[in-house]
């Protein structure tokens, strides 16, 4: 659905009112960028921003009703449209006149394009203004992608640059770069430009060109550690030390990832499926999916043992006066020795 809306915007078919719902910043920003780009083609862009947590909605409506001076149509972006979600008692900062907005939605001016951004999981469907907004505005769903949708989306991104991407390459890319769509899109574009006219984005190319993050390096080190692959675990650890990462911070990051794994497997044992787990833990579904697929490779008991070991390491790192790098290094080596 969102791709058809983007296609219409690119072709210059732009409606007077848009409503963007959801927390996925990539879809929000891309929709706004496409509107700016398309409206700029017709001449100078008159752009106004309003934060609905700071000013009444009347300000955005008044601006939309004002005839543009330098262009055929102006763009008004009203972000944080919190009046569309369920009210949180005592937290309302601004008194918005919903009657004025409801009347305006019935006949918005064609000389402006007004975008209401509601970066929330859901709106209060009982409200009259929400019903009218959905009736008169183009609704853009900016929701986080589900696990399978993420793979399809990456394949579509690669195809937009004239490239194919293997499933193993998709998994490796998410493993290395995370689930941030803006970052993933940037990585796909970079690899596509590197390949030129021909070629496929392979797992090897992803490993070669993808920028690594601290969290992903820590996860790689943890996975190698749990698998008993001491050489890989130490290699990643030494790389992180060369990047001036502190052992105490790395130990805390490893413990955090272990706790996340324990929570995932506990909920799975309770009968939760991956989508329910991701919602319960407020984690991306694809991250949960990858862990669920590896469930049989490690026991919950072993994870708890490692978590206990890391608690001891954390205490040593915070009390030792000597070479702290050695503390975490010995921890990795001893575990590797146990698995050999």
Short mmCIF file of C-alpha atoms in Angstrom, two decimals:
data_model
loop_
_atom_site.label_atom_id
_atom_site.label_comp_id
_atom_site.label_asym_id
_atom_site.label_seq_id
_atom_site.Cartn_x
_atom_site.Cartn_y
_atom_site.Cartn_z
CA UNK A 1 0.00 0.00 0.00
CA UNK A 2 2.73 2.47 0.96
CA UNK A 3 4.58 1.85 -2.31
CA UNK A 4 1.48 2.80 -4.34
CA UNK A 5 1.16 6.03 -2.31
CA UNK A 6 4.83 6.82 -2.97
CA UNK A 7 4.31 6.11 -6.67
CA UNK A 8 1.42 8.59 -6.80
CA UNK A 9 3.48 11.25 -5.03
CA UNK A 10 6.40 10.76 -7.44
CA UNK A 11 4.04 11.20 -10.39
CA UNK A 12 2.73 14.48 -8.95
CA UNK A 13 -0.65 13.15 -7.80
CA UNK A 14 -0.60 14.75 -4.37
CA UNK A 15 -3.63 14.96 -2.08
CA UNK A 16 -4.35 17.90 0.25
CA UNK A 17 -4.14 15.88 3.50
CA UNK A 18 -1.97 12.95 4.62
CA UNK A 19 -1.97 11.03 7.88
CA UNK A 20 1.18 9.05 8.73
CA UNK A 21 0.64 6.45 11.47
CA UNK A 22 3.36 4.33 13.06
CA UNK A 23 6.77 4.33 14.67
CA UNK A 24 9.00 3.34 11.73
CA UNK A 25 11.00 6.52 11.14
CA UNK A 26 12.27 5.34 7.73
CA UNK A 27 8.75 5.28 6.25
CA UNK A 28 7.89 8.60 7.89
CA UNK A 29 10.98 10.39 6.62
CA UNK A 30 10.82 8.88 3.13
CA UNK A 31 7.19 9.93 2.71
CA UNK A 32 8.02 13.50 3.79
CA UNK A 33 11.11 13.59 1.54
CA UNK A 34 9.07 12.43 -1.46
CA UNK A 35 6.45 15.13 -0.84
CA UNK A 36 9.15 17.80 -0.54
CA UNK A 37 10.87 16.59 -3.70
CA UNK A 38 7.69 16.39 -5.75
CA UNK A 39 6.42 19.81 -4.65
CA UNK A 40 9.83 21.39 -5.27
CA UNK A 41 9.64 20.35 -8.94
CA UNK A 42 6.79 22.82 -9.40
CA UNK A 43 8.90 25.72 -8.05
CA UNK A 44 10.16 27.05 -4.75
CA UNK A 45 8.88 25.04 -1.77
CA UNK A 46 7.07 26.86 1.01
CA UNK A 47 7.49 24.60 4.05
CA UNK A 48 6.16 25.01 7.60
CA UNK A 49 6.67 22.75 10.62
CA UNK A 50 4.42 22.59 13.68
CA UNK A 51 4.87 20.45 16.79
CA UNK A 52 1.43 19.53 18.10
CA UNK A 53 2.94 18.97 21.55
CA UNK A 54 3.91 22.65 21.60
CA UNK A 55 1.22 24.58 19.66
CA UNK A 56 -2.53 24.13 19.04
CA UNK A 57 -3.65 22.49 15.81
CA UNK A 58 -5.25 25.83 14.86
CA UNK A 59 -1.77 27.14 13.96
CA UNK A 60 -1.29 24.43 11.33
CA UNK A 61 -4.83 24.94 9.98
CA UNK A 62 -4.39 28.72 9.70
CA UNK A 63 -1.12 28.22 7.81
CA UNK A 64 -2.77 25.70 5.46
CA UNK A 65 -5.60 28.16 4.76
CA UNK A 66 -3.17 30.96 3.87
CA UNK A 67 -2.58 31.33 0.11
CA UNK A 68 1.06 30.53 -0.85
CA UNK A 69 3.13 33.43 -2.21
CA UNK A 70 5.95 31.76 -4.14
CA UNK A 71 4.51 28.41 -5.23
CA UNK A 72 1.31 26.73 -6.34
CA UNK A 73 1.08 24.64 -3.16
CA UNK A 74 2.72 24.86 0.25
CA UNK A 75 3.67 21.96 2.55
CA UNK A 76 2.65 21.94 6.21
CA UNK A 77 3.98 19.21 8.51
CA UNK A 78 2.20 18.80 11.84
CA UNK A 79 4.24 16.31 13.86
CA UNK A 80 3.37 14.55 17.13
CA UNK A 81 -0.39 14.58 16.49
CA UNK A 82 -1.01 13.13 19.94
CA UNK A 83 -4.65 14.29 19.95
CA UNK A 84 -5.36 11.32 17.66
CA UNK A 85 -4.39 8.71 20.24
CA UNK A 86 -6.01 7.81 23.55
CA UNK A 87 -5.67 10.65 26.03
CA UNK A 88 -3.27 10.20 28.93
CA UNK A 89 -4.83 11.90 31.92
CA UNK A 90 -2.77 14.81 33.20
CA UNK A 91 -0.27 14.66 30.33
CA UNK A 92 -2.07 16.88 27.79
CA UNK A 93 0.19 19.88 27.17
CA UNK A 94 -1.96 21.73 24.65
CA UNK A 95 -5.71 22.25 24.32
CA UNK A 96 -6.56 21.41 20.69
CA UNK A 97 -9.89 22.54 19.23
CA UNK A 98 -11.14 19.34 17.62
CA UNK A 99 -14.31 21.02 16.31
CA UNK A 100 -12.23 23.36 14.17
CA UNK A 101 -10.10 20.49 12.84
CA UNK A 102 -13.15 18.31 12.13
CA UNK A 103 -14.80 21.10 10.11
CA UNK A 104 -11.54 21.82 8.25
CA UNK A 105 -11.09 18.17 7.26
CA UNK A 106 -14.43 18.26 5.44
CA UNK A 107 -13.04 20.80 2.95
CA UNK A 108 -9.24 21.27 3.11
CA UNK A 109 -7.72 23.85 0.73
CA UNK A 110 -6.17 22.56 -2.50
CA UNK A 111 -3.42 25.21 -2.31
CA UNK A 112 -1.66 23.35 0.52
CA UNK A 113 -0.56 19.85 1.46
CA UNK A 114 -0.93 19.16 5.17
CA UNK A 115 0.71 16.13 6.74
CA UNK A 116 -0.26 14.96 10.22
CA UNK A 117 2.42 12.70 11.68
CA UNK A 118 1.22 10.35 14.44
CA UNK A 119 4.30 8.31 15.47
CA UNK A 120 2.33 5.88 17.61
CA UNK A 121 1.45 2.19 17.49
CA UNK A 122 -2.28 2.91 17.29
CA UNK A 123 -4.83 5.70 17.39
CA UNK A 124 -8.04 6.03 19.37
CA UNK A 125 -10.54 4.76 16.81
CA UNK A 126 -13.43 5.93 18.98
CA UNK A 127 -12.64 9.60 18.37
CA UNK A 128 -14.64 11.41 15.72
CA UNK A 129 -11.55 13.27 14.52
CA UNK A 130 -9.73 9.97 13.89
CA UNK A 131 -12.65 8.65 11.83
CA UNK A 132 -12.80 11.88 9.82
CA UNK A 133 -9.02 11.92 9.35
CA UNK A 134 -9.09 8.38 7.95
CA UNK A 135 -12.03 9.29 5.73
CA UNK A 136 -10.57 12.46 4.21
CA UNK A 137 -6.79 11.95 4.39
CA UNK A 138 -4.45 9.58 2.59
CA UNK A 139 -3.36 7.19 5.34
CA UNK A 140 0.29 6.10 5.27
CA UNK A 141 1.08 3.08 7.47
CA UNK A 142 4.58 3.57 8.91
CA UNK A 143 4.64 0.44 11.03
CA UNK A 144 7.66 -1.71 11.82
CA UNK A 145 8.09 -4.59 9.41
CA UNK A 146 7.46 -8.15 10.55
CA UNK A 147 10.24 -10.73 10.24
CA UNK A 148 9.22 -12.09 6.83
CA UNK A 149 8.34 -8.61 5.56
CA UNK A 150 11.85 -7.39 6.36
CA UNK A 151 13.38 -9.99 4.04
CA UNK A 152 10.93 -9.06 1.27
CA UNK A 153 11.58 -5.36 1.82
CA UNK A 154 15.36 -5.82 1.51
CA UNK A 155 14.86 -7.81 -1.71
CA UNK A 156 12.66 -4.97 -3.01
CA UNK A 157 15.28 -2.36 -2.03
CA UNK A 158 17.98 -4.30 -3.90
CA UNK A 159 15.69 -4.63 -6.91
CA UNK A 160 15.13 -0.86 -6.96
CA UNK A 161 18.88 -0.57 -7.65
CA UNK A 162 18.72 -3.31 -10.28
CA UNK A 163 20.24 -5.96 -8.02
CA UNK A 164 19.32 -9.35 -6.59
CA UNK A 165 20.19 -10.26 -3.00
CA UNK A 166 20.41 -13.82 -1.71
CA UNK A 167 18.52 -14.90 1.41
CA UNK A 168 21.79 -15.67 3.20
CA UNK A 169 22.99 -12.17 2.32
CA UNK A 170 19.79 -10.71 3.79
CA UNK A 171 20.30 -12.60 7.05
CA UNK A 172 23.95 -11.60 7.24
CA UNK A 173 23.11 -7.96 6.55
CA UNK A 174 20.52 -7.85 9.34
CA UNK A 175 22.93 -9.70 11.65
CA UNK A 176 25.68 -7.14 10.99
CA UNK A 177 23.74 -3.89 10.57
CA UNK A 178 20.65 -4.46 12.71
CA UNK A 179 17.04 -3.73 11.79
CA UNK A 180 17.18 0.05 11.27
CA UNK A 181 15.63 0.48 7.81
CA UNK A 182 17.47 3.73 7.08
CA UNK A 183 20.83 2.07 7.74
CA UNK A 184 19.87 -1.08 5.82
CA UNK A 185 18.75 0.95 2.81
CA UNK A 186 22.02 2.88 2.88
CA UNK A 187 24.04 -0.36 2.98
CA UNK A 188 22.10 -1.84 0.04
CA UNK A 189 22.64 1.33 -1.98
CA UNK A 190 26.38 1.32 -1.19
CA UNK A 191 26.82 -2.30 -2.28
CA UNK A 192 24.75 -1.73 -5.41
CA UNK A 193 26.93 1.21 -6.43
CA UNK A 194 30.04 -0.87 -5.76
CA UNK A 195 28.79 -3.69 -8.01
CA UNK A 196 28.00 -1.36 -10.90
CA UNK A 197 25.85 -2.61 -13.74
CA UNK A 198 26.12 -6.32 -13.00
CA UNK A 199 26.31 -8.63 -10.03
CA UNK A 200 24.37 -9.99 -7.08
CA UNK A 201 24.62 -8.91 -3.45
CA UNK A 202 26.07 -11.99 -1.80
CA UNK A 203 26.81 -12.95 1.79
CA UNK A 204 30.54 -12.49 1.11
CA UNK A 205 29.98 -8.95 -0.22
CA UNK A 206 27.88 -8.08 2.84
CA UNK A 207 30.66 -9.24 5.17
CA UNK A 208 33.19 -7.28 3.16
CA UNK A 209 31.35 -3.95 2.92
CA UNK A 210 28.85 -3.61 5.76
CA UNK A 211 29.78 -1.17 8.49
CA UNK A 212 29.79 -2.98 11.83
CA UNK A 213 28.11 -1.60 14.94
CA UNK A 214 29.20 -2.11 18.53
CA UNK A 215 26.04 -4.08 19.31
CA UNK A 216 26.50 -6.39 16.35
CA UNK A 217 30.19 -6.96 17.11
CA UNK A 218 29.29 -7.79 20.71
CA UNK A 219 26.61 -10.21 19.52
CA UNK A 220 29.11 -11.88 17.16
CA UNK A 221 31.59 -12.22 20.02
CA UNK A 222 28.87 -13.65 22.28
CA UNK A 223 27.69 -16.13 19.64
CA UNK A 224 31.26 -17.33 19.03
CA UNK A 225 31.76 -17.62 22.79
CA UNK A 226 28.60 -19.70 23.23
CA UNK A 227 29.59 -21.91 20.31
CA UNK A 228 33.02 -22.51 21.85
CA UNK A 229 34.78 -20.72 18.98
CA UNK A 230 37.53 -19.11 21.07
CA UNK A 231 39.58 -17.76 18.17
CA UNK A 232 36.66 -15.81 16.68
CA UNK A 233 35.50 -14.53 20.08
CA UNK A 234 38.99 -13.27 20.91
CA UNK A 235 39.51 -11.80 17.45
CA UNK A 236 36.36 -9.69 17.78
CA UNK A 237 37.32 -8.74 21.33
CA UNK A 238 40.78 -7.53 20.25
CA UNK A 239 39.19 -5.50 17.43
CA UNK A 240 36.88 -3.81 19.92
CA UNK A 241 39.80 -3.02 22.22
CA UNK A 242 41.62 -1.40 19.29
CA UNK A 243 38.51 0.74 18.81
CA UNK A 244 38.98 1.94 22.42
CA UNK A 245 35.92 0.12 23.77
CA UNK A 246 36.02 -0.37 27.54
CA UNK A 247 35.92 -3.97 28.90
CA UNK A 248 33.40 -3.00 31.59
CA UNK A 249 31.03 -1.65 28.91
CA UNK A 250 31.52 -4.76 26.77
CA UNK A 251 30.78 -7.06 29.70
CA UNK A 252 27.58 -5.11 30.43
CA UNK A 253 26.57 -5.36 26.76
CA UNK A 254 27.16 -9.13 26.74
CA UNK A 255 25.09 -9.52 29.91
CA UNK A 256 22.28 -7.43 28.39
CA UNK A 257 22.18 -9.66 25.31
CA UNK A 258 22.19 -12.82 27.44
CA UNK A 259 19.27 -11.48 29.47
CA UNK A 260 17.39 -10.74 26.26
CA UNK A 261 17.98 -14.32 25.05
CA UNK A 262 16.78 -15.73 28.39
CA UNK A 263 13.60 -13.65 28.17
CA UNK A 264 12.94 -14.77 24.59
CA UNK A 265 13.37 -18.46 25.41
CA UNK A 266 11.33 -18.17 28.60
CA UNK A 267 8.39 -16.65 26.71
CA UNK A 268 8.77 -19.22 23.94
CA UNK A 269 8.58 -21.99 26.55
CA UNK A 270 5.39 -20.38 27.86
CA UNK A 271 3.84 -20.81 24.40
CA UNK A 272 4.34 -17.32 22.97
CA UNK A 273 5.09 -17.16 19.24
CA UNK A 274 7.77 -14.85 17.81
CA UNK A 275 5.39 -11.95 17.08
CA UNK A 276 3.98 -12.00 20.63
CA UNK A 277 7.50 -12.16 22.08
CA UNK A 278 8.68 -9.17 20.06
CA UNK A 279 5.69 -7.13 21.24
CA UNK A 280 6.17 -8.19 24.86
CA UNK A 281 9.89 -7.33 24.84
CA UNK A 282 9.50 -4.31 22.52
CA UNK A 283 12.08 -5.83 20.17
CA UNK A 284 12.15 -6.09 16.39
CA UNK A 285 10.41 -9.29 15.18
CA UNK A 286 13.36 -10.25 12.98
CA UNK A 287 15.77 -10.17 15.91
CA UNK A 288 13.43 -12.46 17.85
CA UNK A 289 12.98 -14.75 14.84
CA UNK A 290 16.74 -15.32 14.51
CA UNK A 291 17.02 -16.24 18.20
CA UNK A 292 14.01 -18.57 18.08
CA UNK A 293 15.58 -20.41 15.14
CA UNK A 294 18.71 -21.01 17.26
CA UNK A 295 16.72 -22.19 20.29
CA UNK A 296 17.96 -25.79 20.14
CA UNK A 297 21.64 -24.80 19.98
CA UNK A 298 21.92 -23.64 23.60
CA UNK A 299 20.12 -24.44 26.84
CA UNK A 300 18.52 -21.92 29.13
CA UNK A 301 20.60 -23.33 31.98
CA UNK A 302 23.83 -22.55 30.17
CA UNK A 303 22.70 -19.00 29.47
CA UNK A 304 22.00 -18.51 33.18
CA UNK A 305 25.44 -19.87 34.02
CA UNK A 306 27.08 -17.44 31.61
CA UNK A 307 25.02 -14.59 33.07
CA UNK A 308 26.30 -15.51 36.54
CA UNK A 309 29.88 -15.59 35.23
CA UNK A 310 29.44 -12.15 33.70
CA UNK A 311 28.18 -10.79 37.02
CA UNK A 312 31.46 -11.96 38.58
CA UNK A 313 33.42 -10.42 35.70
CA UNK A 314 31.58 -7.13 36.14
CA UNK A 315 32.56 -7.04 39.83
CA UNK A 316 36.20 -7.81 39.00
CA UNK A 317 36.33 -5.13 36.32
CA UNK A 318 34.98 -2.52 38.73
CA UNK A 319 37.36 -3.43 41.55
CA UNK A 320 40.59 -4.52 39.83
CA UNK A 321 43.37 -1.95 39.61
CA UNK A 322 45.51 -3.76 37.04
CA UNK A 323 45.01 -4.67 33.40
CA UNK A 324 41.23 -4.82 32.95
CA UNK A 325 41.51 -6.04 29.36
CA UNK A 326 42.92 -9.33 30.70
CA UNK A 327 39.88 -10.02 32.89
CA UNK A 328 37.44 -10.34 29.98
CA UNK A 329 40.11 -12.01 27.83
CA UNK A 330 40.64 -14.78 30.41
CA UNK A 331 36.86 -15.16 30.71
CA UNK A 332 36.58 -15.84 26.96
CA UNK A 333 39.58 -18.20 26.96
CA UNK A 334 38.39 -20.26 29.93
CA UNK A 335 34.97 -20.78 28.38
CA UNK A 336 36.63 -21.80 25.15
CA UNK A 337 38.77 -24.27 27.05
CA UNK A 338 35.65 -25.78 28.65
CA UNK A 339 34.17 -26.38 25.21
CA UNK A 340 37.31 -27.90 23.70
#
